[in-house]
CSV table of C-alpha atoms in Angstrom, one decimal:
chain,number,residue,atom,x,y,z
A,1,MET,CA,-124.2,34.2,-58.1
A,2,LEU,CA,-127.4,35.6,-56.7
A,3,LYS,CA,-127.4,38.4,-59.3
A,4,ARG,CA,-129.0,36.2,-61.8
A,5,TYR,CA,-132.1,35.8,-59.6
A,6,ASP,CA,-134.9,38.2,-58.7
A,7,LYS,CA,-135.9,39.6,-55.3
A,8,ASN,CA,-132.8,38.4,-53.6
A,9,TYR,CA,-133.5,40.6,-50.6
A,10,LEU,CA,-136.2,38.1,-49.6
A,11,LEU,CA,-133.6,35.3,-49.4
A,12,VAL,CA,-131.0,37.4,-47.6
A,13,THR,CA,-133.5,39.0,-45.1
A,14,GLY,CA,-135.2,35.7,-44.5
A,15,GLY,CA,-131.9,33.8,-43.9
A,16,ILE,CA,-130.5,36.5,-41.5
A,17,LEU,CA,-133.8,36.6,-39.6
A,18,PHE,CA,-134.0,32.8,-39.4
A,19,PHE,CA,-130.6,32.2,-38.0
A,20,SER,CA,-130.9,35.2,-35.6
A,21,THR,CA,-134.2,33.8,-34.3
A,22,LEU,CA,-132.6,30.3,-34.1
A,23,LEU,CA,-129.8,31.6,-31.9
A,24,LEU,CA,-132.2,33.5,-29.6
A,25,TYR,CA,-134.6,30.5,-29.5
A,26,LEU,CA,-131.7,28.2,-28.4
A,27,LEU,CA,-130.9,30.6,-25.6
A,28,VAL,CA,-134.5,30.7,-24.4
A,29,VAL,CA,-134.7,26.9,-24.5
A,30,PHE,CA,-131.5,26.6,-22.5
A,31,PHE,CA,-132.1,29.4,-19.9
A,32,PHE,CA,-136.0,29.7,-19.8
A,33,PRO,CA,-137.5,26.4,-21.1
A,34,LYS,CA,-140.7,26.7,-19.1
A,35,GLU,CA,-141.6,30.0,-20.7
A,36,LEU,CA,-142.3,28.1,-24.0
A,37,ASP,CA,-145.0,26.0,-22.3
A,38,ASN,CA,-147.4,28.9,-22.8
A,39,LEU,CA,-147.1,28.5,-26.6
A,40,SER,CA,-150.2,26.9,-28.3
A,41,ARG,CA,-148.6,26.1,-31.7
A,42,ASN,CA,-152.1,25.1,-32.8
A,43,ARG,CA,-151.3,21.6,-31.9
A,44,ILE,CA,-153.7,19.1,-33.3
A,45,THR,CA,-152.0,15.9,-32.2
A,46,ASN,CA,-149.4,14.5,-29.8
A,47,ASN,CA,-148.8,11.4,-32.0
A,48,PHE,CA,-145.3,11.8,-33.5
A,49,TYR,CA,-146.1,9.6,-36.6
A,50,TYR,CA,-149.2,11.5,-37.5
A,51,PHE,CA,-147.4,14.8,-36.9
A,52,ALA,CA,-144.4,13.8,-39.1
A,53,PHE,CA,-146.7,12.6,-41.9
A,54,VAL,CA,-148.7,15.9,-41.9
A,55,ALA,CA,-145.6,18.1,-41.5
A,56,VAL,CA,-143.4,16.4,-44.1
A,57,LEU,CA,-146.0,15.4,-46.8
A,58,VAL,CA,-149.3,17.2,-46.3
A,59,ALA,CA,-148.4,20.7,-45.0
A,60,PRO,CA,-145.8,21.6,-47.7
A,61,ILE,CA,-148.2,20.9,-50.5
A,62,LEU,CA,-151.3,22.5,-48.9
A,63,GLU,CA,-149.4,25.6,-47.6
A,64,GLU,CA,-147.6,26.3,-50.8
A,65,LEU,CA,-150.8,25.9,-52.8
A,66,THR,CA,-152.5,28.2,-50.3
A,67,PHE,CA,-149.9,30.9,-49.5
A,68,ARG,CA,-147.4,31.1,-52.3
A,69,THR,CA,-149.7,30.9,-55.3
A,70,LEU,CA,-150.3,34.6,-55.0
A,71,PHE,CA,-146.9,35.1,-56.6
A,72,LEU,CA,-147.4,33.0,-59.7
A,73,LYS,CA,-148.0,34.6,-63.1
A,74,ASN,CA,-151.0,32.6,-64.0
A,75,LYS,CA,-154.1,34.6,-63.2
A,76,PHE,CA,-155.9,31.5,-61.8
A,77,PHE,CA,-153.4,30.9,-59.0
A,78,PRO,CA,-154.0,34.0,-56.9
A,79,LEU,CA,-157.6,32.8,-56.6
A,80,LEU,CA,-156.3,29.7,-54.8
A,81,PHE,CA,-154.5,32.1,-52.3
A,82,PHE,CA,-157.6,34.1,-51.5
A,83,ILE,CA,-159.9,31.1,-51.2
A,84,GLY,CA,-157.3,29.0,-49.4
A,85,THR,CA,-156.2,31.5,-46.8
A,86,ALA,CA,-159.8,32.5,-46.0
A,87,ILE,CA,-160.5,28.8,-45.2
A,88,TYR,CA,-157.3,28.5,-43.3
A,89,ILE,CA,-158.1,31.4,-41.1
A,90,PHE,CA,-161.6,30.1,-40.4
A,91,ILE,CA,-160.3,26.5,-39.6
A,92,THR,CA,-157.7,27.8,-37.2
A,93,ALA,CA,-160.2,30.3,-35.6
A,94,ASN,CA,-157.7,33.1,-36.0
A,95,TYR,CA,-160.5,35.5,-37.1
A,96,TYR,CA,-158.5,38.6,-36.4
A,97,LEU,CA,-156.3,37.7,-39.3
A,98,TYR,CA,-159.1,38.6,-41.7
A,99,ALA,CA,-157.9,42.2,-41.3
A,100,LEU,CA,-154.5,41.2,-42.7
A,101,TYR,CA,-156.2,39.1,-45.4
A,102,PHE,CA,-158.2,42.1,-46.6
A,103,LEU,CA,-155.0,44.3,-46.5
A,104,ILE,CA,-153.3,41.8,-48.8
A,105,LEU,CA,-156.4,41.9,-51.1
A,106,TYR,CA,-156.2,45.7,-51.2
A,107,LEU,CA,-152.5,45.7,-51.8
A,108,PHE,CA,-152.7,43.1,-54.6
A,109,PHE,CA,-155.6,44.7,-56.6
A,110,TYR,CA,-155.2,48.4,-55.9
A,111,LYS,CA,-151.8,49.4,-54.5
A,112,LYS,CA,-149.6,46.9,-56.4
A,113,ASP,CA,-147.0,47.4,-53.7
A,114,THR,CA,-144.9,44.2,-54.1
A,115,VAL,CA,-142.7,44.6,-51.0
A,116,LEU,CA,-145.7,45.2,-48.7
A,117,ILE,CA,-147.5,42.2,-50.2
A,118,PHE,CA,-144.4,40.0,-49.5
A,119,ILE,CA,-144.2,41.2,-45.9
A,120,SER,CA,-148.0,40.8,-45.4
A,121,ASN,CA,-148.0,37.4,-46.9
A,122,ALA,CA,-145.1,36.2,-44.7
A,123,CYS,CA,-146.9,37.6,-41.7
A,124,LEU,CA,-150.1,35.8,-42.5
A,125,PHE,CA,-148.3,32.6,-43.1
A,126,SER,CA,-146.5,32.9,-39.7
A,127,LEU,CA,-149.5,34.0,-37.6
A,128,VAL,CA,-151.9,31.5,-38.9
A,129,HIS,CA,-149.8,28.8,-37.2
A,130,TYR,CA,-150.5,30.2,-33.7
A,131,LYS,CA,-153.3,31.5,-31.5
A,132,SER,CA,-153.8,35.2,-30.4
A,133,THR,CA,-153.1,34.0,-26.9
A,134,ASP,CA,-149.5,33.3,-27.9
A,135,PHE,CA,-148.8,37.0,-27.7
A,136,VAL,CA,-148.3,36.8,-24.0
A,137,SER,CA,-144.6,37.4,-23.8
A,138,ILE,CA,-141.4,37.9,-25.9
A,139,TYR,CA,-140.7,34.2,-25.4
A,140,THR,CA,-143.8,33.0,-27.1
A,141,ILE,CA,-143.7,35.6,-29.9
A,142,LEU,CA,-140.1,34.6,-30.8
A,143,PRO,CA,-140.9,31.3,-32.5
A,144,MET,CA,-143.3,33.1,-34.9
A,145,PHE,CA,-140.3,34.6,-36.6
A,146,PHE,CA,-139.3,31.1,-37.8
A,147,GLN,CA,-142.4,30.9,-40.0
A,148,PHE,CA,-142.1,34.6,-41.0
A,149,SER,CA,-138.5,34.1,-42.2
A,150,LEU,CA,-139.4,30.8,-43.9
A,151,GLY,CA,-142.3,32.6,-45.6
A,152,LEU,CA,-139.9,35.2,-47.1
A,153,MET,CA,-137.5,32.6,-48.3
A,154,LEU,CA,-140.2,30.4,-49.9
A,155,ILE,CA,-141.6,33.5,-51.7
A,156,TRP,CA,-138.1,33.9,-53.2
A,157,VAL,CA,-138.1,30.3,-54.3
A,158,VAL,CA,-141.5,30.5,-55.9
A,159,VAL,CA,-140.7,33.8,-57.7
A,160,ASN,CA,-137.5,32.4,-59.2
A,161,PHE,CA,-138.1,28.6,-59.6
A,162,GLY,CA,-141.9,28.0,-59.4
A,163,LEU,CA,-144.4,26.3,-57.2
A,164,LEU,CA,-143.0,22.7,-57.4
A,165,LYS,CA,-139.5,23.9,-56.2
A,166,SER,CA,-141.1,25.8,-53.3
A,167,ILE,CA,-143.0,22.7,-52.3
A,168,ILE,CA,-139.8,20.7,-52.3
A,169,ALA,CA,-137.9,23.4,-50.4
A,170,HIS,CA,-140.7,23.5,-47.8
A,171,LEU,CA,-140.7,19.7,-47.6
A,172,CYS,CA,-137.0,19.6,-47.0
A,173,PHE,CA,-137.2,22.3,-44.3
A,174,ASN,CA,-140.0,20.4,-42.5
A,175,LEU,CA,-138.1,17.1,-42.8
A,176,PHE,CA,-135.1,18.7,-41.2
A,177,ILE,CA,-137.2,20.0,-38.2
A,178,VAL,CA,-139.0,16.6,-37.8
A,179,SER,CA,-135.6,14.8,-37.9
A,180,ILE,CA,-134.3,17.1,-35.1
A,181,LEU,CA,-137.4,16.4,-33.1
A,182,ALA,CA,-137.1,12.6,-33.8
A,183,ILE,CA,-133.5,12.6,-32.4
A,184,LYS,CA,-134.7,14.5,-29.3
A,185,ILE,CA,-137.5,12.1,-28.5
A,186,GLN,CA,-135.5,9.0,-29.4
A,187,PHE,CA,-133.1,9.7,-26.5
A,188,PRO,CA,-135.3,11.0,-23.7
A,189,ASP,CA,-134.5,11.1,-20.0
A,190,SER,CA,-135.2,7.5,-19.1
A,191,LYS,CA,-135.4,8.1,-15.3
A,192,ASN,CA,-138.2,6.3,-13.4
A,193,HIS,CA,-140.5,8.7,-11.7
A,194,LYS,CA,-143.2,8.4,-9.0
A,195,ILE,CA,-145.7,10.7,-7.4
A,196,ILE,CA,-148.4,10.1,-4.8
A,197,TYR,CA,-151.5,12.2,-5.0
A,198,ASN,CA,-155.1,11.9,-3.8
A,199,GLY,CA,-154.8,8.3,-2.8
A,200,TYR,CA,-153.0,7.1,-5.9
A,201,ALA,CA,-149.4,6.4,-6.9
A,202,MET,CA,-148.3,7.1,-10.5
A,203,HIS,CA,-145.1,5.6,-11.9
A,204,TRP,CA,-143.9,6.7,-15.3
A,205,VAL,CA,-140.8,6.6,-17.6
A,206,LYS,CA,-140.2,8.1,-21.0
A,207,LEU,CA,-139.5,5.6,-23.8
A,208,PRO,CA,-137.6,6.1,-27.1
A,209,ILE,CA,-140.1,6.8,-29.8
A,210,PHE,CA,-138.6,3.9,-31.9
A,211,ASN,CA,-138.5,0.9,-29.6
A,212,ASN,CA,-139.3,-2.8,-29.7
A,213,LYS,CA,-142.0,-2.7,-26.9
A,214,ASP,CA,-145.6,-3.6,-27.8
A,215,ASN,CA,-148.3,-1.1,-27.4
A,216,MET,CA,-150.4,-2.1,-24.3
A,217,ILE,CA,-153.2,-0.7,-22.2
A,218,SER,CA,-154.3,-2.8,-19.2
A,219,LEU,CA,-157.3,-1.8,-17.1
A,220,SER,CA,-157.0,-4.2,-14.2
A,221,SER,CA,-159.8,-2.6,-12.3
A,222,GLU,CA,-161.5,0.7,-11.6
A,223,TYR,CA,-158.5,1.6,-9.4
A,224,GLU,CA,-155.6,0.6,-11.6
A,225,VAL,CA,-154.4,1.2,-15.1
A,226,GLU,CA,-151.2,0.5,-16.9
A,227,ALA,CA,-150.0,1.4,-20.4
A,228,VAL,CA,-146.8,1.0,-22.5
A,229,ASN,CA,-145.8,3.0,-25.5
A,230,ILE,CA,-148.5,5.6,-25.2
A,231,ASP,CA,-148.5,9.3,-25.5
A,232,LEU,CA,-150.1,11.5,-22.8
A,233,ASP,CA,-153.1,12.5,-24.9
A,234,LYS,CA,-154.0,8.9,-25.7
A,235,PHE,CA,-153.7,7.9,-22.1
A,236,TYR,CA,-155.9,10.8,-21.0
A,237,LYS,CA,-158.5,9.8,-23.6
A,238,ILE,CA,-158.9,6.3,-22.1
A,239,TYR,CA,-161.1,8.1,-19.5
A,240,SER,CA,-162.1,11.3,-21.2
A,241,LYS,CA,-165.3,11.3,-23.2
A,242,ASP,CA,-164.8,14.7,-24.9
A,243,SER,CA,-162.4,16.1,-27.4
A,244,LYS,CA,-160.5,18.2,-25.0
A,245,MET,CA,-156.7,18.2,-25.5
A,246,ILE,CA,-154.5,18.4,-22.4
A,247,LYS,CA,-151.8,21.1,-22.6
A,248,ILE,CA,-148.6,19.0,-22.6
A,249,THR,CA,-145.4,20.9,-21.6
A,250,SER,CA,-142.9,21.5,-24.3
A,251,ASP,CA,-140.4,19.0,-23.0
A,252,ASN,CA,-142.9,16.2,-23.1
A,253,GLU,CA,-144.6,16.7,-26.5
A,254,PHE,CA,-144.5,13.7,-28.8
A,255,ASN,CA,-142.9,11.5,-26.2
A,256,VAL,CA,-144.2,8.0,-25.5
A,257,PHE,CA,-144.4,6.7,-21.9
A,258,GLU,CA,-144.8,3.6,-19.8
A,259,ILE,CA,-147.3,4.6,-17.1
A,260,LYS,CA,-148.9,2.8,-14.2
A,261,ILE,CA,-151.5,4.3,-11.8
A,262,GLU,CA,-152.6,2.3,-8.8
A,263,ARG,CA,-154.7,3.1,-5.7
A,264,ILE,CA,-152.9,3.1,-2.4
A,265,ASP,CA,-155.7,4.4,-0.3
A,266,ASN,CA,-158.9,2.3,0.0
A,267,LYS,CA,-160.9,5.4,0.5
A,268,ALA,CA,-159.8,7.0,-2.9
A,269,THR,CA,-162.5,7.3,-5.6
A,270,THR,CA,-162.2,5.5,-8.9
A,271,ILE,CA,-159.9,6.7,-11.7
A,272,ASP,CA,-161.5,9.2,-14.0
A,273,ALA,CA,-160.3,11.9,-16.5
A,274,LYS,CA,-160.1,14.6,-13.8
A,275,LEU,CA,-157.8,12.4,-11.7
A,276,ILE,CA,-155.6,11.6,-14.7
A,277,GLU,CA,-155.2,15.3,-15.5
A,278,ASP,CA,-154.5,16.2,-11.9
A,279,LEU,CA,-151.8,13.5,-11.7
A,280,PHE,CA,-150.2,14.8,-14.9
A,281,ILE,CA,-150.3,18.3,-13.6
A,282,LYS,CA,-148.8,17.2,-10.3
A,283,ALA,CA,-146.1,15.4,-12.2
A,284,GLY,CA,-145.3,18.4,-14.3
A,285,LEU,CA,-146.2,16.7,-17.5
A,286,VAL,CA,-149.0,19.0,-18.5
A,287,GLU,CA,-150.1,22.6,-17.7
A,288,ARG,CA,-153.5,23.7,-16.4
């Protein structure tokens, strides 16, 4: 059946690599879950709804227009690739990837080596999703192979079926990933937790992402705060006046919480961003 299509090695290689990576990733998640906390994933939000919207609707269109247009026959489309990827690298601050960018430029205009262009393009698509600091261990490098294998398969789609079909394929893949994530955060560990630190007690419990509780933030005083249906970033930003994002652990990303912090020592100072972050670290919700 595949004989009627072109460049089938992209689909086969990408498929084998994807499922091999998936198996290894599941083993890491099961046996070494904390190792994945060092992965940046270029996270721009901890709000599940915003993340789902961008992942399912925005990213497939923008990324296909940016990365896969290099393989369309119309001479105008490769221009989209070279402009789009240059902007993408700049926005994500992965400046080292300009070396790979210029390699693709050279291969495309001078060497005409199709296989190397395919591999370089998939590498660029993969690496732009992460930070250079993610190269700290085999555990954090492993997830990059998901994007690399997906990149190979999407190149096969665009070569054989065109840009619209690659956008749809990308959308379906992201929808599948978001659906798996939604199931995970819909059924969290609902255990009530409590810690005492620096004169304060913090109580918290994870809530299903889809629930009938109203969003609520109550600042009873300078020494007490309570919130329902809130993610950790938003709770932190109640007190933080800068754009800093706390580094949420992988098993708490996109979850919503019911949180209450109250002073139990009259000598304790008022609640501020530093105290919130320290409490979260003490509770194992975020990393330093």
